[in-house]
Short mmCIF file of C-alpha atoms and ligand atoms in Angstrom, two decimals:
data_model
loop_
_atom_site.label_atom_id
_atom_site.label_comp_id
_atom_site.label_asym_id
_atom_site.label_seq_id
_atom_site.Cartn_x
_atom_site.Cartn_y
_atom_site.Cartn_z
CA MET A 27 6.46 -14.66 4.91
CA ASN A 28 8.74 -11.83 3.51
CA GLN A 29 6.77 -10.12 0.60
CA TYR A 30 10.08 -8.93 -0.68
CA ALA A 31 11.90 -12.27 -0.77
CA GLY A 32 13.04 -13.56 -4.00
CA MET A 33 11.94 -10.45 -5.88
CA THR A 34 15.03 -10.20 -8.18
CA GLN A 35 14.08 -9.94 -11.78
CA ALA A 36 14.62 -13.20 -13.76
CA GLU A 37 17.92 -12.98 -15.72
CA GLY A 38 17.88 -11.22 -18.94
CA ARG A 39 14.45 -9.99 -18.92
CA ASN A 40 14.09 -6.28 -18.55
CA HIS A 41 10.57 -6.27 -20.02
CA PRO A 42 8.76 -9.34 -18.72
CA ILE A 43 5.48 -10.01 -20.61
CA CYS A 44 3.85 -10.62 -17.23
CA ASP A 45 5.21 -9.43 -14.11
CA LEU A 46 3.25 -10.60 -10.98
CA ARG A 47 5.72 -9.70 -8.25
CA SER A 48 3.83 -6.57 -7.10
CA ASP A 49 1.40 -3.99 -8.35
CA THR A 50 4.26 -1.42 -8.00
CA VAL A 51 5.79 -2.56 -11.34
CA THR A 52 3.12 -0.91 -13.46
CA ARG A 53 4.38 1.60 -16.15
CA PRO A 54 2.46 4.80 -17.21
CA ASP A 55 0.21 4.32 -20.41
CA ALA A 56 -0.07 6.63 -23.17
CA GLY A 57 -2.84 8.63 -21.58
CA MET A 58 -0.90 9.18 -18.40
CA MET A 59 2.33 10.23 -20.31
CA ALA A 60 0.34 12.68 -22.19
CA ALA A 61 -0.93 14.19 -18.91
CA ILE A 62 2.51 14.24 -17.61
CA ALA A 63 3.68 15.94 -20.82
CA ALA A 64 1.03 18.60 -20.61
CA ALA A 65 1.45 19.49 -16.91
CA ASP A 66 2.20 23.06 -16.16
CA LEU A 67 4.82 23.12 -13.47
CA GLY A 68 6.33 25.22 -10.56
CA ASP A 69 8.37 24.83 -7.51
CA ASP A 70 6.56 22.73 -5.00
CA VAL A 71 8.68 23.74 -2.01
CA TYR A 72 7.57 27.31 -2.64
CA ARG A 73 4.01 25.78 -3.00
CA GLU A 74 3.86 26.91 -6.61
CA ASP A 75 3.39 23.62 -8.45
CA PRO A 76 -0.40 23.84 -9.79
CA GLN A 77 -0.44 20.11 -10.32
CA VAL A 78 0.67 19.22 -6.79
CA ASN A 79 -1.60 21.85 -5.39
CA ARG A 80 -4.55 20.57 -7.20
CA LEU A 81 -3.59 16.85 -6.24
CA GLU A 82 -3.49 17.65 -2.41
CA ALA A 83 -6.51 19.79 -2.31
CA SER A 84 -8.78 17.59 -4.46
CA LEU A 85 -7.75 14.28 -2.88
CA ALA A 86 -8.31 15.80 0.63
CA GLU A 87 -11.62 17.19 -0.40
CA ARG A 88 -12.58 13.89 -2.04
CA LEU A 89 -11.95 11.98 1.23
CA GLY A 90 -13.31 14.62 3.47
CA LYS A 91 -10.10 15.88 5.05
CA GLU A 92 -8.76 19.31 5.72
CA ALA A 93 -5.34 19.06 3.94
CA GLY A 94 -3.24 16.85 1.85
CA LEU A 95 0.51 16.32 1.31
CA PHE A 96 2.34 14.88 -1.78
CA LEU A 97 5.29 12.62 -1.10
CA PRO A 98 7.49 10.52 -3.26
CA THR A 99 6.77 7.07 -1.53
CA GLY A 100 4.29 5.32 0.64
CA THR A 101 7.06 4.73 3.27
CA GLN A 102 7.84 8.51 3.62
CA SER A 103 4.07 9.28 3.71
CA ASN A 104 3.66 6.86 6.53
CA LEU A 105 6.84 8.06 8.30
CA VAL A 106 5.90 11.69 8.22
CA ALA A 107 2.51 10.88 9.61
CA LEU A 108 3.98 8.85 12.52
CA LEU A 109 6.40 11.61 13.21
CA ALA A 110 3.76 14.30 13.09
CA HIS A 111 1.50 12.36 15.63
CA CYS A 112 4.22 11.08 18.05
CA GLY A 113 7.17 12.47 19.91
CA ARG A 114 10.22 10.74 21.53
CA GLY A 115 9.31 8.25 24.27
CA GLU A 116 5.74 7.70 22.70
CA GLU A 117 4.54 4.60 21.10
CA ILE A 118 2.48 3.36 18.00
CA LEU A 119 0.37 0.26 18.27
CA VAL A 120 0.50 -1.51 14.98
CA GLY A 121 -0.18 -4.92 13.44
CA VAL A 122 2.90 -7.21 13.66
CA ASP A 123 2.86 -7.94 9.94
CA TYR A 124 1.74 -4.46 8.76
CA HIS A 125 3.99 -2.78 6.44
CA VAL A 126 4.84 0.12 8.91
CA ASN A 127 6.06 -2.43 11.53
CA LYS A 128 7.65 -4.85 9.17
CA TYR A 129 9.01 -3.27 6.11
CA GLU A 130 9.85 0.57 6.82
CA ALA A 131 13.16 -0.18 8.59
CA ALA A 132 11.79 1.07 11.93
CA GLY A 133 12.04 4.60 10.54
CA ALA A 134 9.94 6.01 13.34
CA SER A 135 12.05 4.66 15.95
CA VAL A 136 15.32 5.46 14.20
CA LEU A 137 14.37 9.11 13.48
CA GLY A 138 11.72 9.99 16.01
CA GLY A 139 12.66 7.98 19.15
CA ILE A 140 9.15 6.41 18.88
CA ALA A 141 8.44 2.87 19.95
CA LEU A 142 6.66 0.32 17.79
CA CYS A 143 4.30 -1.97 19.77
CA PRO A 144 3.38 -4.86 17.44
CA LEU A 145 -0.07 -6.36 18.01
CA PRO A 146 -1.49 -9.62 16.70
CA ILE A 147 -3.65 -9.46 13.51
CA SER A 148 -6.89 -11.28 13.23
CA GLU A 149 -7.73 -13.62 10.34
CA THR A 150 -9.47 -10.84 8.52
CA GLY A 151 -6.50 -8.67 8.55
CA ALA A 152 -7.89 -6.41 11.39
CA LEU A 153 -6.57 -5.38 14.91
CA LEU A 154 -8.99 -6.42 17.59
CA PRO A 155 -10.31 -3.87 20.22
CA GLU A 156 -9.36 -6.21 23.00
CA ALA A 157 -5.83 -6.51 21.85
CA ILE A 158 -5.65 -2.73 21.46
CA ARG A 159 -7.03 -2.02 24.98
CA ALA A 160 -4.59 -4.64 26.37
CA ALA A 161 -1.61 -3.05 24.76
CA VAL A 162 -2.42 0.62 25.93
CA LYS A 163 0.18 1.49 28.55
CA PRO A 164 -0.84 2.92 31.84
CA ASP A 165 0.28 6.37 32.91
CA ASP A 166 3.49 5.13 34.41
CA SER A 167 7.04 6.48 34.30
CA HIS A 168 8.50 3.16 33.54
CA MET A 169 6.53 2.74 30.35
CA ALA A 170 6.26 4.29 26.76
CA ILE A 171 3.35 6.86 26.25
CA SER A 172 0.74 5.13 23.91
CA ARG A 173 -0.07 7.84 21.28
CA LEU A 174 -1.10 6.22 18.01
CA LEU A 175 -2.97 3.30 16.42
CA SER A 176 -1.60 2.49 13.10
CA LEU A 177 -3.99 0.42 10.89
CA GLU A 178 -3.65 -0.99 7.33
CA ASN A 179 -6.38 -1.46 4.78
CA THR A 180 -6.05 -3.52 2.61
CA HIS A 181 -3.75 -5.94 4.37
CA ASN A 182 -2.25 -8.72 2.24
CA GLY A 183 -5.14 -7.88 -0.17
CA GLN A 184 -7.76 -8.30 2.53
CA ALA A 185 -10.17 -5.48 2.78
CA ILE A 186 -11.12 -4.86 6.32
CA SER A 187 -14.74 -3.89 7.03
CA LEU A 188 -15.97 -0.60 8.18
CA ALA A 189 -17.18 -2.08 11.25
CA GLN A 190 -13.81 -3.82 12.19
CA THR A 191 -12.04 -0.59 11.38
CA GLN A 192 -14.39 1.69 13.32
CA ALA A 193 -14.13 -0.76 16.25
CA ALA A 194 -10.36 -0.59 16.39
CA ALA A 195 -10.33 3.06 16.12
CA ASP A 196 -13.01 3.55 18.90
CA ALA A 197 -10.92 1.30 21.18
CA ALA A 198 -7.78 3.39 20.43
CA ARG A 199 -9.59 6.86 20.92
CA ALA A 200 -11.30 5.73 24.16
CA SER A 201 -7.62 5.54 25.52
CA GLY A 202 -6.70 8.88 24.01
CA LEU A 203 -4.77 7.53 21.03
CA ALA A 204 -5.11 9.11 17.54
CA VAL A 205 -5.38 6.79 14.41
CA HIS A 206 -3.51 6.57 11.43
CA LEU A 207 -4.38 4.40 8.23
CA ASP A 208 -1.88 3.15 5.85
CA GLY A 209 -4.06 3.00 2.86
CA ALA A 210 -1.59 2.12 0.26
CA ARG A 211 -4.30 0.25 -1.56
CA PHE A 212 -7.22 2.24 -0.13
CA PHE A 213 -9.16 2.03 -3.44
CA ASN A 214 -8.68 -1.64 -3.81
CA GLY A 215 -10.36 -1.96 -0.24
CA ILE A 216 -13.25 0.44 -1.46
CA ALA A 217 -13.77 -1.71 -4.49
CA VAL A 218 -14.13 -4.89 -2.37
CA LEU A 219 -16.24 -3.15 0.34
CA GLY A 220 -18.49 -1.30 -2.09
CA CYS A 221 -18.72 1.48 0.47
CA ALA A 222 -18.32 5.29 -0.14
CA GLU A 223 -14.72 6.43 -0.18
CA GLY A 224 -15.49 9.04 2.65
CA ASP A 225 -16.89 6.26 4.92
CA LEU A 226 -13.62 4.52 5.39
CA ALA A 227 -11.63 7.76 5.18
CA ALA A 228 -13.67 9.27 7.95
CA ILE A 229 -12.51 6.71 10.54
CA PRO A 230 -8.61 7.57 10.83
CA ASP A 231 -7.34 11.06 11.59
CA THR A 232 -4.66 10.70 8.98
CA LEU A 233 -4.64 8.54 5.83
CA SER A 234 -1.93 7.59 3.46
CA ILE A 235 -2.73 6.60 -0.10
CA CYS A 236 -0.30 5.25 -2.63
CA LEU A 237 -0.63 6.36 -6.35
CA SER A 238 2.14 4.11 -7.57
CA LYS A 239 0.40 0.72 -6.92
CA GLY A 240 -2.77 -0.37 -8.39
CA LEU A 241 -3.37 3.23 -9.66
CA GLY A 242 -0.37 2.89 -11.94
CA THR A 243 1.72 6.12 -11.41
CA PRO A 244 5.59 5.83 -11.54
CA ALA A 245 5.85 7.34 -8.01
CA GLY A 246 3.88 9.21 -5.49
CA SER A 247 1.74 9.02 -2.44
CA VAL A 248 -0.68 11.39 -0.68
CA LEU A 249 -1.20 11.95 3.08
CA VAL A 250 -4.50 13.47 4.03
CA GLY A 251 -5.69 14.64 7.51
CA PRO A 252 -6.17 17.68 9.69
CA LYS A 253 -4.44 21.03 8.73
CA ASP A 254 -2.22 21.10 11.79
CA LEU A 255 -0.88 17.49 11.39
CA VAL A 256 -0.39 17.97 7.76
CA THR A 257 1.52 21.14 8.44
CA ARG A 258 3.80 19.24 10.87
CA ALA A 259 4.04 16.34 8.29
CA ARG A 260 5.16 19.01 5.69
CA ARG A 261 8.05 20.12 7.95
CA TRP A 262 9.18 16.36 8.36
CA ARG A 263 8.97 15.84 4.67
CA LYS A 264 11.40 18.66 4.09
CA MET A 265 13.70 17.49 6.88
CA LEU A 266 13.71 13.93 5.17
CA GLY A 267 14.66 15.34 2.02
CA GLY A 268 11.27 14.77 0.45
CA GLY A 269 10.59 18.35 -0.76
CA MET A 270 10.63 17.98 -4.36
CA ARG A 271 10.70 20.92 -6.84
CA GLN A 272 8.77 20.56 -10.18
CA ALA A 273 6.97 17.42 -8.73
CA GLY A 274 3.95 18.27 -10.78
CA ILE A 275 5.35 15.81 -13.49
CA LEU A 276 4.52 13.17 -10.84
CA ALA A 277 1.34 14.80 -9.38
CA ALA A 278 -0.15 15.00 -13.10
CA ALA A 279 0.03 11.33 -13.28
CA GLY A 280 -1.61 11.02 -9.93
CA LEU A 281 -4.33 13.28 -10.92
CA TYR A 282 -4.88 11.22 -14.12
CA ALA A 283 -4.79 7.98 -12.16
CA LEU A 284 -7.47 9.19 -9.70
CA GLU A 285 -9.58 10.08 -12.67
CA HIS A 286 -9.10 6.99 -14.89
CA ASN A 287 -7.67 4.14 -12.89
CA VAL A 288 -9.85 3.77 -9.80
CA ALA A 289 -13.05 2.42 -11.33
CA ARG A 290 -11.08 -0.26 -13.23
CA LEU A 291 -9.49 -1.89 -10.07
CA GLY A 292 -12.33 -4.60 -9.97
CA GLU A 293 -10.72 -6.00 -13.17
CA ASP A 294 -7.60 -6.84 -11.19
CA HIS A 295 -9.74 -8.44 -8.54
CA ALA A 296 -11.63 -10.59 -11.10
CA ARG A 297 -8.38 -11.71 -12.72
CA ALA A 298 -6.94 -12.50 -9.23
CA GLU A 299 -10.11 -14.61 -8.50
CA ALA A 300 -9.61 -16.36 -11.96
CA LEU A 301 -5.93 -17.14 -11.21
CA ALA A 302 -6.69 -18.62 -7.86
CA ALA A 303 -9.34 -20.86 -9.37
CA VAL A 304 -6.61 -22.00 -11.81
CA LEU A 305 -4.24 -22.80 -8.94
CA ARG A 306 -6.78 -24.55 -7.03
CA ARG A 307 -7.90 -26.68 -10.11
CA LEU A 308 -4.21 -27.67 -10.76
CA GLY A 309 -3.80 -28.60 -7.03
CA ALA A 310 -0.91 -26.10 -6.62
CA GLY A 311 -1.18 -26.06 -2.90
CA PRO A 312 -3.28 -24.07 -0.47
CA VAL A 313 -4.48 -21.05 -2.15
CA THR A 314 -6.04 -17.84 -0.84
CA GLN A 315 -7.20 -14.65 -2.76
CA ALA A 316 -8.36 -11.25 -1.65
CA SER A 317 -8.68 -8.19 -3.84
CA ASN A 318 -5.76 -8.23 -6.39
CA MET A 319 -3.50 -10.63 -4.36
CA VAL A 320 -3.27 -14.54 -4.57
CA PHE A 321 -1.18 -16.47 -2.15
CA PHE A 322 -0.32 -20.23 -2.48
CA THR A 323 2.18 -22.48 -0.94
CA PRO A 324 3.66 -25.10 -3.22
CA GLN A 325 3.58 -28.16 -1.39
CA ASP A 326 6.70 -29.85 -2.36
CA GLY A 327 8.79 -26.80 -2.07
CA CYS A 328 9.26 -26.35 -5.62
CA ASN A 329 9.34 -22.56 -5.48
CA ALA A 330 12.55 -21.96 -7.38
CA ALA A 331 11.67 -24.55 -10.11
CA LEU A 332 8.36 -22.94 -10.58
CA GLN A 333 9.84 -19.37 -10.72
CA ALA A 334 12.49 -20.67 -13.33
CA HIS A 335 9.65 -22.30 -15.39
CA LEU A 336 7.41 -19.33 -15.47
CA SER A 337 10.42 -17.05 -16.34
CA GLN A 338 10.98 -19.12 -19.44
CA SER A 339 7.49 -17.98 -20.54
CA GLY A 340 7.90 -14.31 -19.70
CA VAL A 341 6.17 -14.51 -16.39
CA VAL A 342 7.95 -13.05 -13.40
CA ILE A 343 7.07 -14.02 -9.87
CA GLY A 344 8.64 -13.29 -6.49
CA ALA A 345 9.36 -16.77 -4.85
CA GLY A 346 11.66 -17.40 -1.86
CA ASP A 347 13.14 -20.87 -1.38
CA SER A 348 10.03 -22.29 0.26
CA GLY A 349 6.73 -20.99 1.88
CA PRO A 350 4.01 -18.82 0.39
CA ILE A 351 4.20 -17.19 -2.96
CA ARG A 352 2.29 -13.81 -3.56
CA LEU A 353 0.99 -13.09 -7.02
CA VAL A 354 -0.31 -9.54 -7.60
CA LEU A 355 -2.69 -8.61 -10.30
CA HIS A 356 -2.50 -5.05 -11.71
CA ARG A 357 -3.39 -2.92 -14.70
CA ASP A 358 -0.40 -4.20 -16.87
CA VAL A 359 -1.57 -7.74 -16.57
CA SER A 360 -4.24 -8.21 -19.32
CA ASP A 361 -6.51 -11.15 -20.11
CA ALA A 362 -3.75 -12.13 -22.39
CA GLY A 363 -1.18 -12.03 -19.63
CA LEU A 364 -3.53 -14.06 -17.50
CA ASP A 365 -3.76 -16.72 -20.36
CA LEU A 366 0.05 -16.83 -20.53
CA VAL A 367 0.35 -17.48 -16.77
CA THR A 368 -2.44 -20.09 -16.84
CA GLU A 369 -0.82 -21.92 -19.74
CA ALA A 370 2.65 -21.86 -18.08
CA LEU A 371 1.08 -23.15 -14.85
CA GLN A 372 -0.73 -25.97 -16.71
CA ARG A 373 2.57 -27.11 -18.25
CA PHE A 374 4.36 -27.02 -14.99
CA TYR A 375 1.71 -28.96 -13.02
CA SER A 376 0.91 -31.45 -15.91
C1 PLP B 406 0.78 -1.73 2.74
C2 PLP B 406 1.81 -0.82 2.25
N1 PLP B 406 2.19 0.21 2.82
C3 PLP B 406 3.21 1.04 2.49
C4 PLP B 406 3.96 0.69 1.38
C5 PLP B 406 5.16 1.49 1.02
O1 PLP B 406 5.08 2.16 -0.29
P1 PLP B 406 6.40 2.63 -0.96
O2 PLP B 406 6.95 1.31 -1.62
O3 PLP B 406 5.93 3.52 -1.91
O4 PLP B 406 7.37 3.04 -0.01
C6 PLP B 406 3.74 -0.61 0.74
C7 PLP B 406 4.68 -0.94 -0.40
O5 PLP B 406 4.52 -2.02 -0.96
C8 PLP B 406 2.74 -1.29 1.22
O6 PLP B 406 2.44 -2.54 0.54
#
């Protein structure tokens, strides 16, 4: 499936009551807006923005890494990490459906001359050590140089266990590869796994975390990792036009989110579980749920009709013409929002 298919907002609704297309749609609440308004600012390209400096240093320390780098988006955060790890003629092993391979416009190839080698993904969302070992190229002038393994956790909401993540990293390192983790929803993964943040963060060399998804900021990601790699990533960020000036407006939102919005992610997971139960009870088609995401495939291909029906009730979903529909729970969907969706689904399927 294409997670971006059919994402256009339902006509005439700029402020839907309940938007389940993605956790990127969250808007800053009053507390976050107050933190933004109170932020003391400086020029971050000169390294003079106190909020950005605090965010980079504190998240790196929290996750046991040497350094951090604030970026406008998760795509740019992944991209500068890949460019920092790899050079022209080198390759990245990455899950075929992972965001880095599927939805980042092959930026590492376009801008860095880096090959992407897509690997099959197991049912749990993990990359298997045998698939990694089989994909690593021998030292042969006909072939790309395998340099990096790029993981994703969570993947489609699935939290991949510490053991599976470690096994994949071990297989890569045994062949001399470094490891990057696209942890766009890292804290959702931690909430499901119930492990210490540092335990998962310790596995990859570099880790990218999005602040603008379940954590609810308007924009921003942080890349953490070893000092030398983060320094290289900073140079790439500037080259890509990602050196922002008084970026502390966004970093203040990130600091607020890390303090206030991590512990509540379990609420989104509980609502996703409840929504999955409703869909199963209504016989809406095969349903799966993991962390804050629900997937179901309407059996009779009624995607467009369902999308239109829900829209009438103020519920927005992304739905292609057919195939699986992804519903994403987040901090802007309350219990009242969940009730609204439940009632609208009941009317549709009755
Ligand atoms: C797993 C994953 N990685 C990276 C990204 C990219 O984040 P952004 O939209 O901020 O570029 C996304 C976006 O949804 C994502 O789901």
